[in-house]
Amino acid sequence: MTTDNRRAPGIERALLVAAIVGGALAVIAGAPARATRGSVDVRRLALIVEQEEDHVTAVELANWIRDDHKGLRVLDIRPDSEFKEFHVPGAKNVQLPEIARMPLDSTATYVLYSEGGTHAAQAWFLLQARGIENVYFLRGGLYEWLEQVMNPHIDPKASQAERDSVRALARWFGGKVQIGTPTPAPSVLDGVLTPRAPNATRESIRRIRRRAC
Amino acid sequence: MAPFYEFGRFGDSASLVVAVLLGIAFGWFLERGGMGNARKLAGQFYFTDLSVLKLMFSAILTAMLGLFWLSWAGLLDLSRVYVPETFVAPQLVGGLIFGVGFATGGLCPGTSCVAAATGRRDGIALVLGMLAGVFVFGEAFPFIETFAESTARGAWTLPDAFGLSHGTVIGMIVAAALGAFAGAEWLERRAERPAAPPEPAR
């Protein structure tokens, strides 16, 4: 019963205020730590990297997406504008700083990709440090995805079964198969060495610096 | 930085001493709060005495706000605090069994120990029953292992489940707790009123 002569209204009021203030400020503070700290088992990670169990190829990722791999979460860690231009189907856009505080599901399988692969590999370490073990990155980044899944070149000497599987995968993702060897890509230095417009130079250097990240 | 044990401030044996001291303090305050009394606890299920609800929410608010702000101040590493793992289906079944036992005996595991320590016979009976249950569960575990480990979600927290920040979840829980306190007091005041008007004096 509430009729308890041991109740102290003053203390109850102070606790009520503490709860309201503490709760309201927590909403503003958001995260319980200003710095996100994680820890890694360095040896374990080194072995995973050495055994090349840290990444997937574009074709493996494409198969996972097509086969609806259980708990698969594909994270695109490129800038928002590039994500809007093009991304792997089903991918979620996450900026690198968000990796530190985004809620994670330890039962999911995360696949990270960036433009070239470096940022994804770095984010792989960050997720490992946050305690996620099922995390992989797309080794060659979005470039590999475009080359191997969307626009694969089939060797004319490849077997029929091989051609069919490449073609089926490309078609599933709306890509197009090309027969023959790939044409060499234009050099990334073209824009820098022969700037067509001075204003464009800084922008292209910025882009090239980030390229393959 | 806390947790002290995780950061090697004291070893295994010292941690056992700390655990005993904390356990005695826990039991002492539960008893002083009247939580060794099965009648008081059972009042919860008849909406006449909601002390348990208020106590649980007070404890949750204290621990939640304490952990959050200690971590925010850099005094505590939350990643080193153990989060019990979630197994949805087995824990639903376990919660149901727990609830039936609680409503039948009027005591939960912690309070049954408190009641037994103060010499209450119902408390002693419940502690014996709990130990028997632990034994049966341990012996039967091989048969229920598949179920007990099914629907595993790992260390699953509300911020994970809802995709919200810790702060937002805390704000919601504080609001829920304050609502529960107000509701509980209202129910208790209603229960205090006599059910029928007193007979007029002749």
Tab-separated table of C-alpha atoms in Angstrom:
chain	number	residue	atom	x	y	z
A	1	MET	CA	0.000	0.000	0.000
A	2	THR	CA	1.102	3.546	-0.571
A	3	THR	CA	0.296	4.653	2.951
A	4	ASP	CA	3.842	4.154	4.109
A	5	ASN	CA	5.118	6.644	6.627
A	6	ARG	CA	8.679	5.892	5.559
A	7	ARG	CA	8.166	7.662	2.238
A	8	ALA	CA	10.244	10.782	1.718
A	9	PRO	CA	8.598	13.128	-0.801
A	10	GLY	CA	11.699	15.317	-0.998
A	11	ILE	CA	13.935	12.462	-2.123
A	12	GLU	CA	11.284	11.188	-4.521
A	13	ARG	CA	11.030	14.606	-6.132
A	14	ALA	CA	14.820	14.888	-6.458
A	15	LEU	CA	14.986	11.435	-8.100
A	16	LEU	CA	12.147	12.366	-10.456
A	17	VAL	CA	14.012	15.490	-11.561
A	18	ALA	CA	17.238	13.497	-11.980
A	19	ALA	CA	15.447	10.938	-14.162
A	20	ILE	CA	13.805	13.577	-16.350
A	21	VAL	CA	16.976	15.633	-16.773
A	22	GLY	CA	19.197	12.571	-17.300
A	23	GLY	CA	16.768	11.097	-19.819
A	24	ALA	CA	16.232	14.321	-21.761
A	25	LEU	CA	19.950	15.072	-21.988
A	26	ALA	CA	20.592	11.491	-23.115
A	27	VAL	CA	18.285	12.067	-26.088
A	28	ILE	CA	20.429	15.053	-27.043
A	29	ALA	CA	23.741	13.309	-26.345
A	30	GLY	CA	22.669	10.355	-28.507
A	31	ALA	CA	25.599	8.028	-28.073
A	32	PRO	CA	26.913	6.890	-24.707
A	33	ALA	CA	30.499	7.665	-25.648
A	34	ARG	CA	32.058	10.584	-27.459
A	35	ALA	CA	34.748	8.342	-28.831
A	36	THR	CA	33.875	4.893	-30.109
A	37	ARG	CA	36.402	2.456	-28.795
A	38	GLY	CA	36.825	-1.034	-30.066
A	39	SER	CA	39.392	-3.705	-29.599
A	40	VAL	CA	40.716	-6.312	-31.974
A	41	ASP	CA	42.528	-9.589	-31.643
A	42	VAL	CA	45.429	-8.545	-33.838
A	43	ARG	CA	46.718	-12.070	-34.404
A	44	ARG	CA	43.315	-13.412	-35.404
A	45	LEU	CA	42.802	-10.597	-37.891
A	46	ALA	CA	46.299	-11.028	-39.314
A	47	LEU	CA	45.570	-14.712	-39.959
A	48	ILE	CA	42.242	-13.912	-41.607
A	49	VAL	CA	43.957	-11.421	-43.897
A	50	GLU	CA	46.805	-13.812	-44.660
A	51	GLN	CA	44.401	-16.592	-45.564
A	52	GLU	CA	42.452	-14.149	-47.738
A	53	GLU	CA	39.227	-14.836	-45.875
A	54	ASP	CA	38.545	-11.138	-45.467
A	55	HIS	CA	37.169	-10.355	-48.902
A	56	VAL	CA	34.786	-11.590	-51.578
A	57	THR	CA	35.000	-11.267	-55.326
A	58	ALA	CA	32.340	-9.409	-57.273
A	59	VAL	CA	31.029	-12.686	-58.691
A	60	GLU	CA	30.743	-14.207	-55.200
A	61	LEU	CA	28.850	-11.147	-53.963
A	62	ALA	CA	26.576	-11.244	-57.028
A	63	ASN	CA	25.780	-14.887	-56.313
A	64	TRP	CA	25.019	-14.088	-52.663
A	65	ILE	CA	22.650	-11.309	-53.651
A	66	ARG	CA	20.952	-13.456	-56.304
A	67	ASP	CA	20.618	-16.446	-53.975
A	68	ASP	CA	19.303	-14.255	-51.148
A	69	HIS	CA	22.159	-15.211	-48.791
A	70	LYS	CA	20.835	-15.327	-45.207
A	71	GLY	CA	21.385	-12.110	-43.253
A	72	LEU	CA	23.330	-10.415	-46.055
A	73	ARG	CA	23.810	-6.666	-45.645
A	74	VAL	CA	25.699	-4.815	-48.337
A	75	LEU	CA	27.095	-1.459	-47.270
A	76	ASP	CA	28.208	1.155	-49.813
A	77	ILE	CA	30.655	3.517	-48.119
A	78	ARG	CA	31.074	5.992	-50.972
A	79	PRO	CA	29.780	9.570	-50.831
A	80	ASP	CA	26.031	9.976	-51.008
A	81	SER	CA	26.098	11.600	-54.495
A	82	GLU	CA	27.992	8.673	-56.030
A	83	PHE	CA	25.657	6.215	-54.356
A	84	LYS	CA	22.710	7.963	-55.997
A	85	GLU	CA	24.367	7.663	-59.409
A	86	PHE	CA	24.878	3.930	-59.180
A	87	HIS	CA	25.105	1.241	-56.530
A	88	VAL	CA	24.957	-2.497	-56.108
A	89	PRO	CA	21.301	-3.576	-55.828
A	90	GLY	CA	20.167	-3.807	-52.224
A	91	ALA	CA	23.165	-1.899	-50.876
A	92	LYS	CA	22.753	0.650	-48.093
A	93	ASN	CA	24.723	3.884	-48.217
A	94	VAL	CA	26.780	4.455	-45.065
A	95	GLN	CA	29.388	7.173	-44.629
A	96	LEU	CA	32.634	6.113	-42.981
A	97	PRO	CA	32.104	8.154	-39.766
A	98	GLU	CA	28.736	6.413	-39.326
A	99	ILE	CA	30.537	3.060	-39.150
A	100	ALA	CA	31.615	4.071	-35.640
A	101	ARG	CA	28.131	4.430	-34.235
A	102	MET	CA	25.642	2.675	-36.496
A	103	PRO	CA	23.692	-0.121	-34.824
A	104	LEU	CA	25.067	-3.499	-35.866
A	105	ASP	CA	23.606	-6.978	-35.961
A	106	SER	CA	26.146	-9.578	-34.923
A	107	THR	CA	24.192	-12.345	-36.675
A	108	ALA	CA	24.256	-10.614	-40.087
A	109	THR	CA	26.836	-11.004	-42.847
A	110	TYR	CA	28.200	-7.626	-43.862
A	111	VAL	CA	29.806	-6.939	-47.232
A	112	LEU	CA	31.471	-3.571	-47.647
A	113	TYR	CA	32.403	-1.949	-50.903
A	114	SER	CA	33.839	1.369	-51.979
A	115	GLU	CA	35.014	2.734	-55.295
A	116	GLY	CA	38.315	0.888	-55.458
A	117	GLY	CA	38.387	-1.263	-52.352
A	118	THR	CA	40.762	0.535	-49.973
A	119	HIS	CA	38.131	2.331	-47.930
A	120	ALA	CA	36.097	-0.860	-47.725
A	121	ALA	CA	39.134	-2.765	-46.456
A	122	GLN	CA	39.718	-0.081	-43.840
A	123	ALA	CA	36.062	-0.146	-42.822
A	124	TRP	CA	36.433	-3.936	-42.533
A	125	PHE	CA	38.903	-3.390	-39.683
A	126	LEU	CA	36.582	-0.878	-38.055
A	127	LEU	CA	33.677	-3.325	-38.063
A	128	GLN	CA	35.953	-6.071	-36.736
A	129	ALA	CA	36.971	-3.702	-33.946
A	130	ARG	CA	33.295	-3.240	-33.157
A	131	GLY	CA	32.986	-6.993	-32.697
A	132	ILE	CA	31.458	-8.016	-36.028
A	133	GLU	CA	33.045	-11.214	-37.298
A	134	ASN	CA	31.008	-11.922	-40.427
A	135	VAL	CA	32.291	-9.029	-42.464
A	136	TYR	CA	33.891	-9.039	-45.922
A	137	PHE	CA	34.820	-6.410	-48.436
A	138	LEU	CA	34.638	-6.364	-52.193
A	139	ARG	CA	38.303	-6.625	-53.083
A	140	GLY	CA	38.278	-4.653	-56.314
A	141	GLY	CA	35.520	-2.295	-55.256
A	142	LEU	CA	32.821	-1.065	-57.558
A	143	TYR	CA	35.255	-1.277	-60.488
A	144	GLU	CA	35.391	-5.025	-60.078
A	145	TRP	CA	31.601	-5.167	-59.842
A	146	LEU	CA	31.254	-3.236	-63.110
A	147	GLU	CA	33.899	-5.293	-64.892
A	148	GLN	CA	33.033	-8.771	-63.638
A	149	VAL	CA	29.282	-8.656	-63.146
A	150	MET	CA	27.786	-5.812	-65.150
A	151	ASN	CA	30.058	-5.842	-68.227
A	152	PRO	CA	31.901	-9.135	-68.120
A	153	HIS	CA	34.147	-10.022	-71.022
A	154	ILE	CA	33.856	-13.632	-72.001
A	155	ASP	CA	36.916	-15.316	-73.366
A	156	PRO	CA	35.877	-16.729	-76.784
A	157	LYS	CA	37.674	-19.929	-75.842
A	158	ALA	CA	35.617	-20.408	-72.638
A	159	SER	CA	33.337	-23.422	-72.376
A	160	GLN	CA	29.629	-23.096	-73.074
A	161	ALA	CA	28.700	-23.723	-69.417
A	162	GLU	CA	31.089	-21.017	-68.287
A	163	ARG	CA	29.670	-18.532	-70.777
A	164	ASP	CA	26.124	-19.351	-69.744
A	165	SER	CA	26.772	-18.787	-66.049
A	166	VAL	CA	28.511	-15.442	-66.684
A	167	ARG	CA	25.736	-14.383	-69.023
A	168	ALA	CA	22.983	-15.445	-66.593
A	169	LEU	CA	24.548	-13.501	-63.735
A	170	ALA	CA	25.051	-10.363	-65.855
A	171	ARG	CA	21.494	-10.567	-67.125
A	172	TRP	CA	20.110	-10.971	-63.606
A	173	PHE	CA	21.700	-7.646	-62.630
A	174	GLY	CA	20.770	-5.955	-65.901
A	175	GLY	CA	24.305	-5.985	-67.297
A	176	LYS	CA	25.638	-6.863	-70.728
A	177	VAL	CA	28.142	-9.500	-71.731
A	178	GLN	CA	30.920	-8.735	-74.189
A	179	ILE	CA	32.874	-11.306	-76.091
A	180	GLY	CA	36.602	-10.723	-76.406
A	181	THR	CA	39.340	-9.065	-74.367
A	182	PRO	CA	38.605	-5.796	-72.566
A	183	THR	CA	39.772	-2.563	-74.159
A	184	PRO	CA	42.331	-0.742	-72.005
A	185	ALA	CA	40.745	1.863	-69.778
A	186	PRO	CA	41.778	5.489	-70.329
A	187	SER	CA	44.676	6.488	-68.099
A	188	VAL	CA	43.640	8.177	-64.875
A	189	LEU	CA	46.373	10.762	-65.444
A	190	ASP	CA	44.854	12.048	-68.704
A	191	GLY	CA	42.872	14.776	-66.995
A	192	VAL	CA	45.793	15.988	-64.902
A	193	LEU	CA	48.537	16.101	-67.459
A	194	THR	CA	46.481	17.773	-70.171
A	195	PRO	CA	43.918	19.846	-68.327
A	196	ARG	CA	41.242	20.872	-70.737
A	197	ALA	CA	40.042	23.663	-68.487
A	198	PRO	CA	42.001	25.076	-65.530
A	199	ASN	CA	38.925	25.081	-63.321
A	200	ALA	CA	38.385	21.417	-63.901
A	201	THR	CA	41.880	20.512	-62.747
A	202	ARG	CA	41.385	20.750	-59.004
A	203	GLU	CA	38.178	18.780	-59.199
A	204	SER	CA	39.745	16.059	-61.290
A	205	ILE	CA	42.773	15.813	-58.997
A	206	ARG	CA	40.439	15.475	-56.042
A	207	ARG	CA	38.558	12.720	-57.803
A	208	ILE	CA	41.686	10.922	-58.884
A	209	ARG	CA	43.153	11.105	-55.398
A	210	ARG	CA	40.103	9.347	-54.092
A	211	ARG	CA	39.942	6.900	-56.950
A	212	ALA	CA	40.654	3.318	-56.012
A	213	CYS	CA	39.856	4.066	-52.398
B	1	MET	CA	38.360	3.177	-16.066
B	2	ALA	CA	35.527	0.808	-15.222
B	3	PRO	CA	34.699	-2.106	-15.310
B	4	PHE	CA	37.509	-2.513	-12.771
B	5	TYR	CA	37.647	-6.291	-13.088
B	6	GLU	CA	37.905	-6.127	-16.904
B	7	PHE	CA	40.772	-3.680	-16.647
B	8	GLY	CA	42.612	-5.849	-14.123
B	9	ARG	CA	42.153	-3.536	-11.137
B	10	PHE	CA	41.407	-6.601	-9.033
B	11	GLY	CA	41.755	-10.308	-9.611
B	12	ASP	CA	39.424	-13.291	-9.478
B	13	SER	CA	39.447	-13.771	-5.693
B	14	ALA	CA	38.932	-10.068	-4.990
B	15	SER	CA	36.061	-10.038	-7.462
B	16	LEU	CA	34.387	-12.850	-5.479
B	17	VAL	CA	34.688	-10.775	-2.286
B	18	VAL	CA	33.136	-7.811	-4.104
B	19	ALA	CA	30.350	-10.068	-5.426
B	20	VAL	CA	29.545	-11.310	-1.902
B	21	LEU	CA	29.442	-7.751	-0.528
B	22	LEU	CA	27.222	-6.559	-3.394
B	23	GLY	CA	24.977	-9.620	-2.990
B	24	ILE	CA	24.517	-9.006	0.730
B	25	ALA	CA	23.763	-5.339	0.091
B	26	PHE	CA	21.273	-6.328	-2.620
B	27	GLY	CA	19.488	-8.754	-0.304
B	28	TRP	CA	19.569	-6.297	2.621
B	29	PHE	CA	17.899	-3.518	0.651
B	30	LEU	CA	15.378	-5.875	-0.929
B	31	GLU	CA	14.386	-7.026	2.564
B	32	ARG	CA	14.222	-3.484	3.925
B	33	GLY	CA	11.987	-2.601	0.970
B	34	GLY	CA	9.577	-5.310	2.060
B	35	MET	CA	10.446	-7.564	-0.877
B	36	GLY	CA	10.801	-10.648	1.331
B	37	ASN	CA	7.063	-10.659	1.878
B	38	ALA	CA	5.171	-12.869	-0.566
B	39	ARG	CA	1.873	-11.110	0.197
B	40	LYS	CA	3.366	-7.773	-0.820
B	41	LEU	CA	4.844	-9.221	-4.007
B	42	ALA	CA	1.657	-11.048	-4.946
B	43	GLY	CA	-0.195	-7.707	-4.634
B	44	GLN	CA	1.426	-6.914	-7.973
B	45	PHE	CA	-0.800	-9.455	-9.718
B	46	TYR	CA	-3.976	-8.076	-8.097
B	47	PHE	CA	-3.048	-4.436	-8.821
B	48	THR	CA	-3.183	-3.600	-5.112
B	49	ASP	CA	0.547	-3.123	-4.463
B	50	LEU	CA	2.851	-2.344	-7.367
B	51	SER	CA	6.055	-2.037	-5.331
B	52	VAL	CA	7.786	-4.610	-7.553
B	53	LEU	CA	7.012	-2.693	-10.741
B	54	LYS	CA	8.229	0.551	-9.170
B	55	LEU	CA	11.332	-1.133	-7.778
B	56	MET	CA	12.214	-2.737	-11.116
B	57	PHE	CA	11.733	0.484	-13.069
B	58	SER	CA	13.745	2.438	-10.463
B	59	ALA	CA	16.565	-0.076	-10.781
B	60	ILE	CA	16.428	0.055	-14.592
B	61	LEU	CA	16.488	3.861	-14.648
B	62	THR	CA	19.341	4.035	-12.136
B	63	ALA	CA	21.470	1.472	-13.976
B	64	MET	CA	20.608	2.773	-17.452
B	65	LEU	CA	21.263	6.436	-16.751
B	66	GLY	CA	24.289	5.572	-14.627
B	67	LEU	CA	25.892	3.425	-17.350
B	68	PHE	CA	25.080	5.925	-20.074
B	69	TRP	CA	26.515	8.966	-18.295
B	70	LEU	CA	29.535	7.133	-16.851
B	71	SER	CA	30.360	5.968	-20.363
B	72	TRP	CA	29.736	9.429	-21.770
B	73	ALA	CA	32.110	10.876	-19.159
B	74	GLY	CA	34.734	8.345	-20.243
B	75	LEU	CA	34.759	6.533	-16.876
B	76	LEU	CA	33.305	3.288	-18.175
B	77	ASP	CA	33.964	1.198	-21.284
B	78	LEU	CA	30.504	-0.076	-22.260
B	79	SER	CA	31.956	-2.530	-24.771
B	80	ARG	CA	33.456	-4.446	-21.826
B	81	VAL	CA	30.125	-4.730	-20.043
B	82	TYR	CA	28.611	-8.157	-20.578
B	83	VAL	CA	25.297	-8.142	-22.430
B	84	PRO	CA	23.345	-11.397	-21.967
B	85	GLU	CA	22.511	-13.056	-25.259
B	86	THR	CA	18.968	-13.211	-26.579
B	87	PHE	CA	17.245	-16.448	-27.615
B	88	VAL	CA	13.724	-15.328	-28.481
B	89	ALA	CA	11.595	-18.489	-28.299
B	90	PRO	CA	13.271	-20.243	-25.335
B	91	GLN	CA	13.278	-17.004	-23.345
B	92	LEU	CA	9.564	-16.483	-24.023
B	93	VAL	CA	8.871	-19.978	-22.696
B	94	GLY	CA	11.242	-19.414	-19.757
B	95	GLY	CA	9.543	-16.113	-18.965
B	96	LEU	CA	6.179	-17.836	-18.920
B	97	ILE	CA	7.394	-20.552	-16.534
B	98	PHE	CA	9.022	-17.859	-14.381
B	99	GLY	CA	5.779	-15.871	-14.297
B	100	VAL	CA	3.695	-18.896	-13.304
B	101	GLY	CA	6.146	-19.674	-10.484
B	102	PHE	CA	6.243	-16.045	-9.362
B	103	ALA	CA	2.440	-15.727	-9.264
B	104	THR	CA	2.036	-19.100	-7.518
B	105	GLY	CA	4.744	-18.716	-4.879
B	106	GLY	CA	4.636	-14.949	-4.572
B	107	LEU	CA	8.432	-14.691	-4.725
B	108	CYS	CA	11.053	-14.556	-7.459
B	109	PRO	CA	14.512	-16.145	-7.153
B	110	GLY	CA	16.183	-13.132	-5.482
B	111	THR	CA	13.334	-12.374	-3.116
B	112	SER	CA	12.905	-16.050	-2.209
B	113	CYS	CA	16.504	-16.019	-0.908
B	114	VAL	CA	15.722	-12.862	1.064
B	115	ALA	CA	12.573	-14.445	2.482
B	116	ALA	CA	14.470	-17.641	3.368
B	117	ALA	CA	17.235	-15.632	5.048
B	118	THR	CA	14.698	-13.985	7.334
B	119	GLY	CA	13.330	-17.400	8.279
B	120	ARG	CA	10.098	-17.378	6.329
B	121	ARG	CA	9.066	-20.956	5.601
B	122	ASP	CA	7.496	-20.166	2.211
B	123	GLY	CA	10.823	-18.608	1.232
B	124	ILE	CA	12.751	-21.718	2.267
B	125	ALA	CA	10.312	-23.911	0.304
B	126	LEU	CA	10.756	-21.750	-2.791
B	127	VAL	CA	14.559	-21.792	-2.556
B	128	LEU	CA	14.451	-25.611	-2.368
B	129	GLY	CA	12.058	-25.653	-5.312
B	130	MET	CA	14.338	-23.351	-7.280
B	131	LEU	CA	17.376	-25.571	-6.605
B	132	ALA	CA	15.338	-28.624	-7.654
B	133	GLY	CA	14.369	-26.773	-10.836
B	134	VAL	CA	17.986	-25.926	-11.540
B	135	PHE	CA	18.894	-29.597	-11.103
B	136	VAL	CA	16.096	-30.824	-13.373
B	137	PHE	CA	16.990	-28.228	-16.015
B	138	GLY	CA	20.649	-29.261	-15.896
B	139	GLU	CA	19.821	-32.953	-16.237
B	140	ALA	CA	17.252	-32.359	-18.986
B	141	PHE	CA	19.442	-29.941	-20.893
B	142	PRO	CA	20.687	-32.470	-23.500
B	143	PHE	CA	17.064	-33.096	-24.536
B	144	ILE	CA	16.111	-29.429	-24.829
B	145	GLU	CA	19.455	-28.135	-26.048
B	146	THR	CA	18.304	-27.643	-29.648
B	147	PHE	CA	15.360	-25.554	-28.500
B	148	ALA	CA	17.348	-23.694	-25.813
B	149	GLU	CA	19.799	-22.503	-28.437
B	150	SER	CA	17.286	-21.702	-31.158
B	151	THR	CA	16.270	-18.224	-32.413
B	152	ALA	CA	19.596	-16.799	-31.250
B	153	ARG	CA	19.999	-13.067	-31.763
B	154	GLY	CA	23.323	-12.597	-29.977
B	155	ALA	CA	23.829	-9.608	-27.683
B	156	TRP	CA	20.701	-7.873	-28.918
B	157	THR	CA	19.887	-4.458	-27.499
B	158	LEU	CA	16.947	-2.122	-28.005
B	159	PRO	CA	19.063	0.375	-30.012
B	160	ASP	CA	20.031	-2.518	-32.342
B	161	ALA	CA	16.479	-3.796	-32.646
B	162	PHE	CA	14.886	-0.427	-33.387
B	163	GLY	CA	17.826	1.127	-35.226
B	164	LEU	CA	17.640	4.099	-32.852
B	165	SER	CA	20.400	5.867	-30.948
B	166	HIS	CA	21.024	4.886	-27.327
B	167	GLY	CA	19.895	8.363	-26.238
B	168	THR	CA	16.523	8.086	-27.985
B	169	VAL	CA	15.845	4.669	-26.454
B	170	ILE	CA	16.796	6.027	-23.014
B	171	GLY	CA	14.417	8.952	-23.414
B	172	MET	CA	11.625	6.540	-24.334
B	173	ILE	CA	12.331	4.237	-21.391
B	174	VAL	CA	12.454	7.165	-18.921
B	175	ALA	CA	9.086	8.344	-20.264
B	176	ALA	CA	7.674	4.799	-20.005
B	177	ALA	CA	8.973	4.457	-16.427
B	178	LEU	CA	7.504	7.770	-15.293
B	179	GLY	CA	4.204	6.757	-16.887
B	180	ALA	CA	4.383	3.404	-15.088
B	181	PHE	CA	5.098	5.125	-11.738
B	182	ALA	CA	2.102	7.405	-12.145
B	183	GLY	CA	-0.120	4.506	-13.265
B	184	ALA	CA	1.043	2.307	-10.382
B	185	GLU	CA	0.319	4.992	-7.776
B	186	TRP	CA	-3.101	5.553	-9.290
B	187	LEU	CA	-3.894	1.819	-9.144
B	188	GLU	CA	-2.697	1.661	-5.528
B	189	ARG	CA	-4.813	4.644	-4.489
B	190	ARG	CA	-7.819	3.032	-6.142
B	191	ALA	CA	-7.161	-0.249	-4.316
B	192	GLU	CA	-6.920	1.557	-0.969
B	193	ARG	CA	-10.442	2.903	-1.243
B	194	PRO	CA	-12.922	0.587	0.498
B	195	ALA	CA	-14.842	-1.553	-1.986
B	196	ALA	CA	-18.245	-0.943	-0.343
B	197	PRO	CA	-19.385	2.046	1.684
B	198	PRO	CA	-19.159	1.427	5.447
B	199	GLU	CA	-22.365	0.434	7.142
B	200	PRO	CA	-24.133	3.383	8.708
B	201	ALA	CA	-23.936	3.520	12.499
B	202	ARG	CA	-27.153	2.560	14.206
